[in-house]
Short mmCIF file of C-alpha atoms and ligand atoms in Angstrom, two decimals:
data_model
loop_
_atom_site.label_atom_id
_atom_site.label_comp_id
_atom_site.label_asym_id
_atom_site.label_seq_id
_atom_site.Cartn_x
_atom_site.Cartn_y
_atom_site.Cartn_z
CA MET Z 503 128.78 189.56 148.95
CA PHE Z 504 125.21 189.34 150.04
CA TYR Z 505 124.33 188.96 153.42
CA GLU Z 506 120.02 188.93 154.98
CA THR Z 507 119.92 191.10 157.92
CA SER Z 508 117.48 188.52 159.63
CA LYS Z 509 120.49 186.21 159.60
CA ARG Z 510 123.33 188.32 160.02
CA ASP Z 511 125.40 186.42 158.89
CA HIS Z 512 127.71 188.74 156.89
CA GLY Z 513 130.44 187.26 158.00
CA LEU Z 514 132.07 191.00 158.88
CA PRO Z 515 133.98 191.80 162.18
CA HIS Z 516 131.70 194.66 162.25
CA ASP Z 517 127.92 195.38 161.23
CA PRO Z 518 128.95 197.55 158.32
CA PHE Z 519 125.14 199.47 157.06
CA LYS Z 520 126.40 202.63 159.11
CA ALA Z 521 129.61 202.57 156.88
CA ILE Z 522 126.70 202.16 153.94
CA VAL Z 523 124.95 205.17 154.70
CA ALA Z 524 127.34 207.76 154.85
CA PRO Z 525 128.34 210.65 155.37
CA ARG Z 526 126.00 211.90 157.39
CA PRO Z 527 125.55 215.01 158.57
CA ILE Z 528 125.58 215.40 162.80
CA GLY Z 529 122.67 217.45 164.50
CA TRP Z 530 124.26 218.63 168.08
CA ILE Z 531 121.31 218.62 169.38
CA SER Z 532 121.00 220.83 172.39
CA SER Z 533 117.82 221.20 174.59
CA VAL Z 534 116.84 221.77 178.47
CA SER Z 535 115.00 219.74 180.47
CA ALA Z 536 112.15 220.94 182.74
CA ASP Z 537 114.46 221.66 185.83
CA GLY Z 538 116.00 223.99 183.74
CA ILE Z 539 119.33 221.89 183.09
CA PRO Z 540 120.61 222.14 179.55
CA ASN Z 541 121.55 219.09 177.16
CA LEU Z 542 124.30 218.61 174.47
CA ALA Z 543 124.16 215.35 172.95
CA PRO Z 544 125.70 214.64 169.42
CA TYR Z 545 122.95 212.73 166.48
CA SER Z 546 124.14 211.35 163.09
CA PHE Z 547 120.31 209.76 162.03
CA PHE Z 548 119.96 213.50 161.58
CA ASN Z 549 118.83 215.49 158.51
CA ALA Z 550 116.32 217.41 156.60
CA VAL Z 551 113.12 216.12 155.96
CA SER Z 552 111.54 219.21 153.84
CA SER Z 553 112.45 222.70 152.87
CA ARG Z 554 109.11 224.21 152.59
CA PRO Z 555 108.47 224.93 155.77
CA ASP Z 556 112.02 223.50 157.66
CA LEU Z 557 111.87 220.23 158.79
CA VAL Z 558 114.73 218.44 160.62
CA MET Z 559 115.08 214.90 162.26
CA PHE Z 560 116.44 212.50 164.54
CA VAL Z 561 116.68 209.67 165.97
CA SER Z 562 117.71 208.45 169.30
CA ASP Z 563 118.11 204.12 169.54
CA GLY Z 564 116.18 204.42 172.77
CA VAL Z 565 115.00 207.12 174.35
CA LYS Z 566 117.51 209.62 175.89
CA ASP Z 567 118.13 213.22 177.65
CA SER Z 568 117.13 215.07 174.51
CA VAL Z 569 114.20 213.13 173.47
CA THR Z 570 113.06 213.99 177.12
CA ASN Z 571 113.43 216.89 177.29
CA ILE Z 572 112.00 218.13 174.14
CA ARG Z 573 109.00 215.69 175.51
CA GLN Z 574 108.81 217.97 177.27
CA THR Z 575 109.70 221.54 177.01
CA GLY Z 576 109.05 221.15 172.87
CA GLU Z 577 111.66 222.98 172.11
CA PHE Z 578 115.42 221.76 170.50
CA VAL Z 579 118.77 223.48 168.03
CA ALA Z 580 120.65 221.28 166.01
CA ASN Z 581 123.71 223.12 166.23
CA TYR Z 582 126.40 222.78 163.23
CA VAL Z 583 129.56 220.64 163.37
CA SER Z 584 132.87 222.15 162.33
CA ALA Z 585 136.16 220.83 162.63
CA GLU Z 586 137.35 223.01 165.71
CA PHE Z 587 134.14 221.15 167.32
CA ALA Z 588 135.19 217.23 166.60
CA ALA Z 589 136.82 216.80 169.79
CA ALA Z 590 134.07 218.06 171.90
CA MET Z 591 131.49 216.53 169.99
CA ASN Z 592 132.97 213.41 170.72
CA GLU Z 593 132.65 214.55 174.10
CA SER Z 594 129.46 215.66 174.82
CA SER Z 595 128.20 211.96 173.03
CA ILE Z 596 129.20 210.81 177.20
CA ASP Z 597 126.38 208.18 178.05
CA ALA Z 598 125.88 210.91 181.46
CA PRO Z 599 123.65 211.09 183.63
CA ASN Z 600 120.79 213.69 183.13
CA ASP Z 601 121.36 215.56 185.63
CA VAL Z 602 124.58 216.40 184.02
CA ASN Z 603 125.49 219.67 181.83
CA GLU Z 604 127.58 218.29 178.90
CA PHE Z 605 128.41 220.90 177.45
CA GLU Z 606 130.01 222.38 181.07
CA LEU Z 607 131.89 218.58 180.67
CA ALA Z 608 132.93 219.52 177.42
CA GLY Z 609 133.97 222.79 178.24
CA LEU Z 610 131.78 224.39 175.69
CA GLY Z 611 129.87 228.24 176.20
CA ARG Z 612 126.33 228.60 175.57
CA GLU Z 613 125.24 231.62 173.84
CA PRO Z 614 121.30 232.50 174.29
CA SER Z 615 118.78 231.33 170.92
CA ARG Z 616 116.68 233.79 169.63
CA LEU Z 617 113.29 232.41 169.68
CA VAL Z 618 113.53 228.99 171.42
CA ALA Z 619 114.67 228.01 175.31
CA PRO Z 620 118.11 225.63 174.35
CA PRO Z 621 121.25 227.72 173.55
CA ARG Z 622 123.27 227.31 171.40
CA VAL Z 623 127.12 226.57 171.48
CA ALA Z 624 128.85 229.57 171.18
CA GLY Z 625 131.19 229.45 168.19
CA VAL Z 626 129.30 227.04 166.16
CA ALA Z 627 128.96 228.08 162.28
CA ALA Z 628 125.09 227.54 162.48
CA ALA Z 629 122.15 226.35 164.11
CA LEU Z 630 118.76 225.59 163.48
CA GLU Z 631 116.44 226.50 165.95
CA CYS Z 632 113.42 223.77 166.18
CA ARG Z 633 109.93 223.60 168.04
CA MET Z 634 108.94 220.07 167.68
CA THR Z 635 106.23 219.22 165.55
CA GLN Z 636 105.96 215.26 165.84
CA MET Z 637 107.17 212.01 167.93
CA VAL Z 638 107.60 208.76 165.93
CA GLU Z 639 108.27 205.23 167.24
CA PRO Z 640 109.45 203.28 163.74
CA VAL Z 641 108.43 199.72 163.78
CA ASP Z 642 109.37 196.38 161.80
CA LEU Z 643 107.96 194.67 159.50
CA GLN Z 644 105.92 192.51 162.27
CA GLY Z 645 105.09 196.43 163.27
CA ASN Z 646 106.40 195.99 166.36
CA TRP Z 647 108.57 199.18 167.35
CA VAL Z 648 112.31 199.04 167.54
CA GLY Z 649 112.73 201.42 170.30
CA SER Z 650 114.36 204.25 168.73
CA VAL Z 651 112.07 207.91 168.99
CA MET Z 652 112.61 209.91 165.75
CA VAL Z 653 112.12 213.56 166.33
CA ILE Z 654 111.40 216.01 164.83
CA GLY Z 655 111.15 219.58 164.25
CA GLN Z 656 110.46 222.46 161.95
CA VAL Z 657 113.40 225.26 162.16
CA VAL Z 658 111.60 228.24 163.51
CA GLY Z 659 114.98 230.01 163.19
CA VAL Z 660 118.26 229.40 161.96
CA TYR Z 661 121.59 231.38 162.94
CA ILE Z 662 124.67 231.80 161.21
CA ASP Z 663 128.05 232.59 161.63
CA ASP Z 664 128.67 236.39 159.31
CA ALA Z 665 132.14 235.33 158.64
CA MET Z 666 130.40 231.78 157.37
CA ILE Z 667 128.96 233.88 154.06
CA ARG Z 668 130.63 234.08 151.48
CA ASP Z 669 129.64 235.79 147.83
CA GLY Z 670 125.46 235.24 148.89
CA ARG Z 671 126.05 231.49 149.90
CA PHE Z 672 127.22 229.57 153.16
CA ASP Z 673 130.01 228.24 152.62
CA VAL Z 674 130.88 224.77 153.34
CA GLY Z 675 134.28 225.30 152.47
CA PHE Z 676 134.62 228.24 155.22
CA ALA Z 677 132.45 225.64 157.98
CA ARG Z 678 135.15 222.76 157.93
CA HIS Z 679 131.82 221.08 158.38
CA VAL Z 680 132.62 217.13 159.74
CA THR Z 681 130.64 214.25 158.60
CA ARG Z 682 129.80 210.89 160.61
CA MET Z 683 130.99 208.17 158.78
CA GLY Z 684 130.66 204.01 160.13
CA TYR Z 685 132.83 202.65 163.14
CA ARG Z 686 134.63 205.37 164.30
CA ASP Z 687 134.97 206.90 161.13
CA TYR Z 688 134.12 210.55 160.16
CA HIS Z 689 135.17 212.96 157.51
CA GLY Z 690 136.65 216.53 157.35
CA PRO Z 691 138.22 218.94 155.56
CA GLU Z 692 141.74 217.31 156.17
CA GLY Z 693 139.87 213.65 154.98
CA TYR Z 694 138.96 210.87 156.87
CA PHE Z 695 139.74 210.44 161.36
CA GLN Z 696 138.78 207.96 163.72
CA MET Z 697 137.66 208.92 167.43
CA GLN Z 698 136.50 207.45 169.64
CA ARG Z 699 133.32 207.42 172.34
CA PRO Z 700 133.76 208.27 175.66
CA ARG Z 701 132.16 206.67 178.53
CA TRP Z 702 131.33 208.02 181.49
CA GLN Z 703 132.17 205.10 183.95
CA ASP Z 704 136.07 204.69 182.56
CA ASP Z 705 136.29 208.47 184.40
CA ASN Z 706 133.09 208.05 187.26
CA PRO Z 707 134.09 203.91 187.89
CA SER Z 708 132.30 204.60 191.58
CA LYS Z 709 128.97 205.82 189.78
C1 FMN M 69 128.82 211.33 166.18
C2 FMN M 69 128.22 210.65 166.88
C3 FMN M 69 126.94 210.44 166.15
C4 FMN M 69 125.61 209.91 167.18
N1 FMN M 69 124.70 209.64 166.64
C5 FMN M 69 123.67 209.07 167.43
C6 FMN M 69 122.46 209.01 167.23
O1 FMN M 69 122.14 209.10 165.72
N2 FMN M 69 121.70 208.27 167.57
C7 FMN M 69 121.43 207.74 168.87
O2 FMN M 69 120.49 207.21 169.66
N3 FMN M 69 122.58 208.21 169.57
C8 FMN M 69 123.77 208.45 168.83
N4 FMN M 69 125.22 208.63 169.17
C9 FMN M 69 125.11 208.93 170.89
C10 FMN M 69 124.60 209.41 172.00
O3 FMN M 69 125.37 211.58 171.58
C11 FMN M 69 124.45 209.44 173.04
O4 FMN M 69 123.81 208.30 173.31
C12 FMN M 69 124.45 210.57 173.79
O5 FMN M 69 125.12 210.74 175.72
C13 FMN M 69 122.91 210.92 174.26
O6 FMN M 69 122.65 212.17 175.13
P1 FMN M 69 121.61 212.02 176.06
O7 FMN M 69 121.08 211.17 176.59
O8 FMN M 69 122.31 213.52 176.53
O9 FMN M 69 120.75 212.68 174.87
C14 FMN M 69 125.96 209.79 168.59
C15 FMN M 69 127.30 210.16 169.19
C16 FMN M 69 128.11 209.74 168.15
C17 FMN M 69 129.85 210.35 168.69
#
């Protein structure tokens, strides 16, 4: 089959694009608002873009709380997602108002970072402490802003749980990483699995 994206005539029940650009690592982004409220959310439009210096990026589809916070404070942490944290990571993706602390919502502990204000998720295998270098507003072929924001940050500090280092290497088998596929699909150490995203309205119908 072949389809032109402008015509959206793939004839499939769901858009296959994200299933093709997969697996994607998940940047589990912690930030802090100007008022000091911690925020946590997963972003699978996430990757490394340079290694000298170490730069990572994530893309917010719309201007989400993480972007607002980082615009105000200039700092974030990209937490590593292991299988043990998959359910909590999913919970933290809830579309909660920006005064809600997703650490508390997902029952997660916080550990202070060394060089930046946002905390890391307690117990993660690794975390990248970042200072924002750029916010890019991607455009389409007509030059129109598509509505998303790419946040690029320089990694200024790297936390690694010592237990994850074997033979001098960060061992991804030990770290039991989870990656994002398309649709509701994920891939972890036990193979493929699915998770449905929580919705704030489902749990808070009056809000
Ligand atoms: C595994 C996973 C990956 C996600 N990746 C993205 C992404 O790349 N970009 C995005 O805008 N939202 C993504 N989301 C949705 C956000 O996590 C969600 O909108 C969240 O509420 C944003 O939080 P914030 O407003 O606190 O930043 C993802 C959700 C999940 C569960």
